[in-house]
Short mmCIF file of C-alpha atoms in Angstrom, two decimals:
data_model
loop_
_atom_site.label_atom_id
_atom_site.label_comp_id
_atom_site.label_asym_id
_atom_site.label_seq_id
_atom_site.Cartn_x
_atom_site.Cartn_y
_atom_site.Cartn_z
CA UNK H 1 -3.79 -19.30 5.24
CA UNK H 2 -0.42 -19.49 3.87
CA UNK H 3 0.69 -18.29 0.59
CA UNK H 4 0.65 -21.71 -0.92
CA UNK H 5 -2.90 -22.77 -1.68
CA UNK H 6 -2.77 -25.81 -3.91
CA UNK H 7 -6.41 -26.51 -3.78
CA UNK H 8 -7.36 -23.08 -4.79
CA UNK H 9 -7.94 -22.65 -8.51
CA UNK H 10 -7.56 -18.83 -7.98
CA UNK H 11 -3.94 -19.52 -6.81
CA UNK H 12 -2.84 -21.37 -9.91
CA UNK H 13 -4.29 -18.70 -11.91
CA UNK H 14 -2.28 -16.20 -10.04
CA UNK H 15 0.86 -18.29 -10.61
CA UNK H 16 0.17 -18.58 -14.52
CA UNK H 17 -0.18 -14.73 -14.55
CA UNK H 18 2.85 -13.99 -12.59
CA UNK H 19 4.94 -16.12 -14.89
CA UNK H 20 3.33 -14.93 -18.22
CA UNK H 21 4.04 -11.49 -17.24
CA UNK H 22 7.65 -11.27 -17.84
CA UNK H 23 7.44 -13.52 -20.87
CA UNK H 24 4.91 -10.70 -22.39
CA UNK H 25 7.37 -7.94 -21.45
CA UNK H 26 10.19 -9.63 -22.90
CA UNK H 27 8.26 -10.17 -26.25
CA UNK H 28 7.89 -6.43 -26.31
CA UNK H 29 11.06 -5.16 -24.78
CA UNK H 30 13.85 -7.83 -25.04
CA UNK H 31 15.71 -5.70 -27.56
CA UNK H 32 15.29 -2.42 -25.46
CA UNK H 33 16.72 -4.20 -22.38
CA UNK H 34 19.65 -5.71 -24.28
CA UNK H 35 20.96 -2.66 -26.12
CA UNK H 36 20.53 -0.50 -23.02
CA UNK H 37 23.20 -2.44 -21.47
CA UNK H 38 25.12 -1.61 -18.44
CA UNK H 39 24.34 2.32 -18.22
CA UNK H 40 20.76 1.30 -17.26
CA UNK H 41 22.14 -0.22 -14.29
CA UNK H 42 23.63 2.96 -12.95
CA UNK H 43 20.05 3.64 -11.48
CA UNK H 44 19.81 0.55 -9.36
CA UNK H 45 20.86 2.16 -6.29
CA UNK H 46 18.45 4.87 -6.40
CA UNK H 47 15.80 2.46 -7.37
CA UNK H 48 16.67 0.47 -4.27
CA UNK H 49 16.49 3.73 -2.10
CA UNK H 50 12.97 4.36 -3.73
CA UNK H 51 11.83 0.93 -2.41
CA UNK H 52 13.23 1.37 1.11
CA UNK H 53 11.69 4.93 1.38
CA UNK H 54 8.33 3.99 0.38
CA UNK H 55 8.29 0.88 2.31
CA UNK H 56 9.19 2.96 5.08
CA UNK H 57 6.56 5.43 4.70
CA UNK H 58 4.19 2.50 4.20
CA UNK H 59 5.07 1.20 7.56
CA UNK H 60 4.60 4.70 9.08
CA UNK H 61 1.07 4.75 7.68
CA UNK H 62 0.25 1.54 9.51
CA UNK H 63 0.32 2.64 13.32
CA UNK H 64 -1.07 -0.52 14.57
CA UNK H 65 1.01 -2.87 12.61
CA UNK H 66 -1.52 -4.65 10.58
CA UNK H 67 1.05 -5.67 8.31
CA UNK H 68 2.34 -8.32 10.76
CA UNK H 69 -0.58 -10.68 9.62
CA UNK H 70 -0.37 -9.70 6.01
CA UNK H 71 2.87 -10.45 4.91
CA UNK H 72 2.06 -13.26 2.41
CA UNK H 73 -0.92 -11.26 0.60
CA UNK H 74 1.56 -8.10 0.51
CA UNK H 75 4.36 -9.94 -0.98
CA UNK H 76 2.23 -11.58 -3.51
CA UNK H 77 0.60 -8.37 -4.30
CA UNK H 78 4.10 -6.82 -5.11
CA UNK H 79 5.01 -9.62 -7.29
CA UNK H 80 1.75 -9.06 -9.38
CA UNK H 81 2.56 -5.51 -9.75
CA UNK H 82 6.28 -6.35 -10.61
CA UNK H 83 5.31 -9.02 -13.38
CA UNK H 84 1.90 -8.90 -14.55
CA UNK H 85 1.43 -5.21 -14.47
CA UNK H 86 4.67 -4.79 -16.11
CA UNK H 87 3.72 -7.05 -19.05
CA UNK H 88 0.27 -6.10 -19.65
CA UNK H 89 0.76 -2.16 -19.08
CA UNK H 90 3.07 -1.72 -22.01
CA UNK H 91 0.62 -3.75 -24.31
CA UNK H 92 -2.47 -1.98 -23.11
CA UNK H 93 -0.90 1.59 -23.05
CA UNK H 94 0.24 1.03 -26.77
CA UNK H 95 -3.32 -0.17 -27.85
CA UNK H 96 -5.29 2.47 -25.87
CA UNK H 97 -2.53 5.11 -27.14
CA UNK H 98 -3.44 4.14 -30.81
CA UNK H 99 -7.34 4.31 -30.14
CA UNK H 100 -6.86 7.91 -28.82
CA UNK H 101 -4.46 8.92 -31.78
CA UNK H 102 -7.09 7.49 -34.26
CA UNK H 103 -10.07 9.11 -32.45
CA UNK H 104 -8.54 12.71 -31.64
CA UNK H 105 -5.45 13.08 -33.77
CA UNK H 106 -1.61 13.07 -33.11
CA UNK H 107 -1.53 16.54 -31.71
CA UNK H 108 -4.07 15.71 -29.19
CA UNK H 109 -2.51 12.21 -28.44
CA UNK H 110 0.99 13.71 -27.73
CA UNK H 111 -0.33 15.81 -24.79
CA UNK H 112 -3.12 13.76 -23.30
CA UNK H 113 -2.43 9.86 -24.38
CA UNK H 114 -0.65 9.37 -21.24
CA UNK H 115 -3.17 10.92 -18.93
CA UNK H 116 -6.01 9.05 -20.47
CA UNK H 117 -4.74 5.81 -20.91
CA UNK H 118 -2.50 5.07 -17.98
CA UNK H 119 -5.40 5.65 -15.33
CA UNK H 120 -7.68 3.33 -17.61
CA UNK H 121 -5.62 0.31 -18.22
CA UNK H 122 -2.73 0.75 -15.48
CA UNK H 123 -5.00 1.04 -12.57
CA UNK H 124 -7.49 -1.67 -13.98
CA UNK H 125 -4.46 -4.32 -14.14
CA UNK H 126 -3.33 -3.38 -10.77
CA UNK H 127 -7.09 -3.58 -9.33
CA UNK H 128 -7.29 -7.13 -10.86
CA UNK H 129 -4.18 -7.99 -8.75
CA UNK H 130 -5.50 -6.59 -5.69
CA UNK H 131 -9.02 -8.32 -6.17
CA UNK H 132 -7.30 -11.71 -6.68
CA UNK H 133 -4.90 -11.64 -3.65
CA UNK H 134 -7.82 -10.25 -1.65
CA UNK H 135 -10.12 -13.26 -2.53
CA UNK H 136 -7.23 -15.63 -1.74
CA UNK H 137 -6.71 -14.02 1.76
CA UNK H 138 -10.19 -12.97 2.57
CA UNK H 139 -10.13 -14.34 6.01
CA UNK H 140 -7.15 -12.04 6.86
CA UNK H 141 -8.83 -8.71 5.58
CA UNK H 142 -11.60 -6.94 7.21
CA UNK H 143 -10.53 -3.31 7.66
CA UNK H 144 -9.70 -0.39 5.41
CA UNK H 145 -6.06 -0.45 6.39
CA UNK H 146 -5.82 -3.76 5.02
CA UNK H 147 -6.98 -2.85 1.60
CA UNK H 148 -4.53 0.09 1.95
CA UNK H 149 -1.51 -2.00 2.45
CA UNK H 150 -2.42 -4.67 -0.07
CA UNK H 151 -3.13 -2.08 -2.69
CA UNK H 152 -0.05 -0.09 -2.00
CA UNK H 153 2.01 -3.43 -2.27
CA UNK H 154 0.75 -4.01 -5.73
CA UNK H 155 1.49 -0.54 -6.68
CA UNK H 156 4.90 -0.38 -5.22
CA UNK H 157 5.80 -3.57 -7.38
CA UNK H 158 4.53 -1.66 -10.16
CA UNK H 159 6.34 1.38 -9.43
CA UNK H 160 9.87 -0.24 -8.93
CA UNK H 161 9.36 -2.20 -12.31
CA UNK H 162 8.32 1.06 -14.09
CA UNK H 163 11.54 2.89 -12.69
CA UNK H 164 13.65 0.12 -14.16
CA UNK H 165 11.91 0.42 -17.53
CA UNK H 166 12.39 4.12 -17.50
CA UNK H 167 16.24 3.36 -16.77
CA UNK H 168 16.40 1.18 -19.96
CA UNK H 169 14.49 3.78 -22.06
CA UNK H 170 16.78 6.68 -20.95
CA UNK H 171 19.81 4.72 -21.64
CA UNK H 172 18.72 4.13 -25.27
CA UNK H 173 17.71 7.80 -25.91
CA UNK H 174 20.45 9.53 -24.17
CA UNK H 175 22.63 11.47 -26.91
CA UNK H 176 25.87 11.70 -24.95
CA UNK H 177 26.24 10.41 -21.35
CA UNK H 178 23.61 7.74 -20.90
CA UNK H 179 24.93 7.06 -17.15
CA UNK H 180 24.37 10.71 -15.95
CA UNK H 181 20.84 10.98 -17.70
CA UNK H 182 19.87 7.57 -16.26
CA UNK H 183 20.82 8.70 -12.61
CA UNK H 184 18.98 12.14 -13.17
CA UNK H 185 15.80 10.39 -14.38
CA UNK H 186 16.16 8.07 -11.25
CA UNK H 187 16.55 10.80 -8.76
CA UNK H 188 13.38 12.48 -10.59
CA UNK H 189 11.42 9.35 -10.31
CA UNK H 190 12.54 9.16 -6.39
CA UNK H 191 11.29 12.74 -5.81
CA UNK H 192 8.04 12.26 -7.47
CA UNK H 193 7.45 8.76 -5.99
CA UNK H 194 5.47 10.03 -2.91
CA UNK H 195 2.38 10.16 -5.08
CA UNK H 196 3.20 7.42 -7.66
CA UNK H 197 1.59 3.88 -8.14
CA UNK H 198 1.64 2.96 -4.44
CA UNK H 199 -0.41 5.68 -3.41
CA UNK H 200 -2.80 5.36 -6.17
CA UNK H 201 -3.30 1.54 -5.84
CA UNK H 202 -3.42 2.13 -1.89
CA UNK H 203 -6.58 4.10 -2.36
CA UNK H 204 -8.12 1.77 -5.02
CA UNK H 205 -7.18 -1.20 -2.47
CA UNK H 206 -9.37 0.19 0.16
CA UNK H 207 -12.43 0.18 -2.06
CA UNK H 208 -11.66 -3.32 -3.56
CA UNK H 209 -11.29 -4.89 -0.30
CA UNK H 210 -14.28 -3.33 1.15
CA UNK H 211 -16.27 -4.36 -1.70
CA UNK H 212 -15.19 -7.94 -1.49
CA UNK H 213 -14.99 -8.27 2.09
CA UNK H 214 -17.58 -6.35 3.95
CA UNK H 215 -20.63 -8.52 3.18
CA UNK H 216 -22.28 -7.49 6.55
CA UNK H 217 -22.86 -4.26 4.53
CA UNK H 218 -25.50 -3.57 1.66
CA UNK H 219 -24.40 -3.68 -1.90
CA UNK H 220 -25.11 -0.01 -2.30
CA UNK H 221 -22.80 0.88 0.50
CA UNK H 222 -19.92 -1.53 -0.81
CA UNK H 223 -20.33 -0.25 -4.30
CA UNK H 224 -20.33 3.45 -3.31
CA UNK H 225 -17.25 2.92 -1.17
CA UNK H 226 -15.43 1.21 -4.14
CA UNK H 227 -16.45 3.60 -6.42
CA UNK H 228 -15.39 6.74 -4.58
CA UNK H 229 -11.82 5.30 -3.77
CA UNK H 230 -11.13 3.97 -7.34
CA UNK H 231 -12.29 7.26 -8.59
CA UNK H 232 -9.77 8.98 -6.13
CA UNK H 233 -6.89 6.61 -7.44
CA UNK H 234 -8.05 7.43 -11.23
CA UNK H 235 -7.95 11.10 -10.42
CA UNK H 236 -4.57 10.90 -8.76
CA UNK H 237 -3.08 8.96 -11.89
CA UNK H 238 -4.63 11.50 -14.36
CA UNK H 239 -3.23 14.47 -12.53
CA UNK H 240 0.19 12.80 -12.28
CA UNK H 241 0.29 12.20 -16.02
CA UNK H 242 -1.51 15.16 -17.38
CA UNK H 243 0.36 17.97 -19.25
CA UNK H 244 1.45 20.59 -16.74
CA UNK H 245 -0.34 24.09 -16.72
CA UNK H 246 1.65 27.20 -17.90
CA UNK H 247 3.47 29.14 -15.32
CA UNK H 248 6.38 28.97 -13.04
CA UNK H 249 8.45 25.84 -13.75
CA UNK H 250 8.46 24.81 -10.00
CA UNK H 251 4.66 25.39 -9.62
CA UNK H 252 3.67 23.57 -12.73
CA UNK H 253 5.88 20.62 -11.94
CA UNK H 254 4.85 20.15 -8.51
CA UNK H 255 1.46 21.51 -8.20
CA UNK H 256 -0.23 18.22 -9.54
CA UNK H 257 1.87 16.26 -7.03
CA UNK H 258 0.74 18.62 -4.33
CA UNK H 259 -2.86 17.97 -5.17
CA UNK H 260 -2.27 14.29 -5.33
CA UNK H 261 -0.85 14.46 -1.79
CA UNK H 262 -3.84 16.36 -0.49
CA UNK H 263 -6.15 13.61 -2.09
CA UNK H 264 -4.18 10.98 -0.53
CA UNK H 265 -4.00 12.80 2.85
CA UNK H 266 -7.99 13.25 3.04
CA UNK H 267 -8.61 9.64 2.19
CA UNK H 268 -6.01 8.32 4.52
CA UNK H 269 -7.53 10.25 7.42
CA UNK H 270 -10.54 8.43 6.92
CA UNK H 271 -8.64 5.05 7.00
CA UNK H 272 -6.81 6.15 10.11
CA UNK H 273 -10.00 7.17 11.89
CA UNK H 274 -11.51 3.61 11.17
CA UNK H 275 -8.23 2.00 12.58
CA UNK H 276 -8.46 4.05 15.75
CA UNK H 277 -12.12 3.22 16.25
CA UNK H 278 -11.03 -0.34 15.93
CA UNK H 279 -8.32 -0.26 18.30
CA UNK H 280 -10.62 1.77 20.83
CA UNK H 281 -12.90 -1.20 20.58
CA UNK H 282 -10.20 -3.67 21.26
CA UNK H 283 -9.00 -2.05 24.52
CA UNK H 284 -12.41 -1.76 25.53
CA UNK H 285 -12.87 -5.67 25.73
CA UNK H 286 -12.73 -7.31 28.82
CA UNK H 287 -9.84 -9.43 27.76
CA UNK H 288 -7.63 -6.38 27.49
CA UNK H 289 -7.82 -5.87 31.16
CA UNK H 290 -4.96 -8.82 31.48
CA UNK H 291 -2.77 -6.45 29.73
CA UNK H 292 -3.76 -3.05 30.98
CA UNK H 293 -6.40 -0.87 31.82
CA UNK H 294 -8.29 0.94 29.17
CA UNK H 295 -6.92 4.49 30.14
CA UNK H 296 -3.42 2.88 30.48
CA UNK H 297 -3.65 1.62 26.92
CA UNK H 298 -5.28 4.60 25.11
CA UNK H 299 -1.99 6.13 24.71
CA UNK H 300 -1.05 3.69 21.94
CA UNK H 301 -3.71 5.47 19.92
CA UNK H 302 -1.54 8.26 18.51
CA UNK H 303 2.00 8.71 17.69
CA UNK H 304 2.21 11.92 19.97
CA UNK H 305 0.75 10.08 22.98
CA UNK H 306 3.01 7.29 22.52
CA UNK H 307 6.08 9.48 22.46
CA UNK H 308 4.82 11.05 25.89
CA UNK H 309 4.41 7.66 27.24
CA UNK H 310 7.70 6.37 26.16
CA UNK H 311 9.34 9.39 27.83
CA UNK H 312 7.54 8.94 31.01
CA UNK H 313 8.31 5.12 30.95
CA UNK H 314 12.16 5.91 30.49
CA UNK H 315 11.97 8.33 33.30
CA UNK H 316 10.42 5.72 35.73
CA UNK H 317 12.43 2.74 34.74
CA UNK H 318 15.69 4.01 33.38
CA UNK H 319 15.36 2.28 30.19
CA UNK H 320 17.05 3.33 26.93
CA UNK H 321 14.92 4.56 23.95
CA UNK H 322 15.25 1.35 22.26
CA UNK H 323 14.11 -0.71 25.41
CA UNK H 324 10.99 1.53 25.61
CA UNK H 325 10.32 1.29 22.07
CA UNK H 326 10.40 -2.67 22.02
CA UNK H 327 8.22 -2.64 25.10
CA UNK H 328 5.60 -0.43 23.41
CA UNK H 329 5.81 -2.63 20.23
CA UNK H 330 5.38 -5.63 22.20
CA UNK H 331 2.32 -4.41 24.13
CA UNK H 332 0.98 -2.98 20.92
CA UNK H 333 1.14 -6.35 19.39
CA UNK H 334 -0.39 -8.26 22.14
CA UNK H 335 -3.41 -6.04 22.21
CA UNK H 336 -4.04 -6.18 18.34
CA UNK H 337 -3.68 -9.90 18.64
CA UNK H 338 -6.95 -9.84 20.51
CA UNK H 339 -8.64 -9.41 17.32
CA UNK H 340 -7.45 -12.88 16.26
CA UNK H 341 -9.50 -14.53 18.94
CA UNK H 342 -13.38 -14.59 18.99
CA UNK H 343 -14.72 -12.20 21.53
CA UNK H 344 -16.61 -15.32 23.29
CA UNK H 345 -13.49 -17.11 23.57
CA UNK H 346 -11.67 -14.25 25.62
CA UNK H 347 -14.45 -14.05 28.29
CA UNK H 348 -15.10 -16.08 31.28
CA UNK H 349 -18.22 -18.23 31.73
CA UNK H 350 -19.97 -15.25 33.43
CA UNK H 351 -19.01 -13.08 30.35
CA UNK H 352 -17.40 -10.47 32.29
CA UNK H 353 -13.72 -11.56 33.19
CA UNK H 354 -10.86 -12.91 31.17
CA UNK H 355 -11.33 -16.60 30.03
CA UNK H 356 -9.03 -19.18 28.44
CA UNK H 357 -8.11 -16.97 25.58
CA UNK H 358 -6.75 -14.08 27.71
CA UNK H 359 -3.25 -13.10 27.99
CA UNK H 360 -0.96 -13.81 30.82
CA UNK H 361 -1.63 -11.51 33.72
CA UNK H 362 0.76 -8.62 35.06
CA UNK H 363 2.16 -6.92 32.08
CA UNK H 364 0.04 -3.73 32.41
CA UNK H 365 1.15 -3.09 35.77
CA UNK H 366 4.79 -2.22 34.64
CA UNK H 367 3.32 0.15 32.29
CA UNK H 368 2.82 3.44 34.00
CA UNK H 369 1.08 5.35 31.43
#
C-alpha cells in the first residue's frame, strides 16, 4: 500500500485534516508569527539538530530495521503531528485551560493547567492521527515496534512544531535581546527532548496499533494493552508539565525527566523483547537456512553480539568497519524480509526445505559467526 490511496475515504479525511490544521493555527497565531520576525529564526539550527538527534535515537531503538517498510506511514504520521496537532492543540489547550480556571480558580490554574490540559487534549489529538494512519496502513503493521515507530513519528512532528512555536513566543516576550533568549530556550528544548512528545506518543502508538491490528487476540487483552500504554503516555506528559517540587534546582528540574525516562525504558524493554522473540521465530524457519544457520544468525539478536560478530568478520576477511557493517545490514534485511512472504510459500512441497520463495543460496557460508 502506497501513501496515495484515492479509493480510501479515510485518506481524503486525512488530507483535509492536514490542510485545515495550518489554517486553524494561522487564525490563532498569525499575528504572533508576524511580529516575532527574524529573531525567532535564530532557533532553526538547534531545532534541526533536535530533529536529527531524535531521529537517530528512534533508529537506534529499532534494531531490526522495521522502519524500512514503514516509510510512508511514518512520514504521514509526522505530517499529522506537525499540522493537525499544531492547529488543534492551541485551540484545545485554551478551552480546557478556561474550564480548569473556572472550576478551580486562577491560582490553581497557573500551577496545574498545563499539566492537566496537555495530557488530555494533546495526547488525544496525536492518538487520533496514530489511529488514522494505522488504519490506512494496517496491512504493514503487526508488531509493537510498528506502533512505537508510528507513534513516535506523530509525536516528533508535534515536537518540532512546538519548538518553533516556543521560538516565536520567546521572541515576542523577550525584553532585551530576543535572539539570545530564543537560542537559550531552543537549547533547553533540545536538552529536554529525550522525554518529549515523541516518547509519549511512541508508547501510545504501541497500545493503539495493538488495539486496532491484533484481531487474533480477545478484546479484553487489546483494550488492556491499549489502556496501559496510553496511561503511561498520559503519565509521562503529566510529569513533564507538572510544577516542579521544591528542592535543589537541578534535582527539581530533571527529576521528572528521569522518571519519564524510566517509564519509557521499562515499556521499551517489553517492546524490544517482543522484537527479539519475533526475530528468533524468523531465523528458526526453514527458509532462513538459505541465508545462514540458526546459530550463525543468532548474533543479530543483540547489539553486543553484533559488535563481536563484526570484529570476527573483519579479522577473518580483512574488511573495513564500513564493509562489515554494510554486510551485516544486508544480511539482517534479508532475514527480516522473510516475514513479508507467507510461511507456506517459503517451503518446498515436503514442507521442510526452501521453496520458490527462498533466498539465493550461499550467503551464510561467508558469514563465519
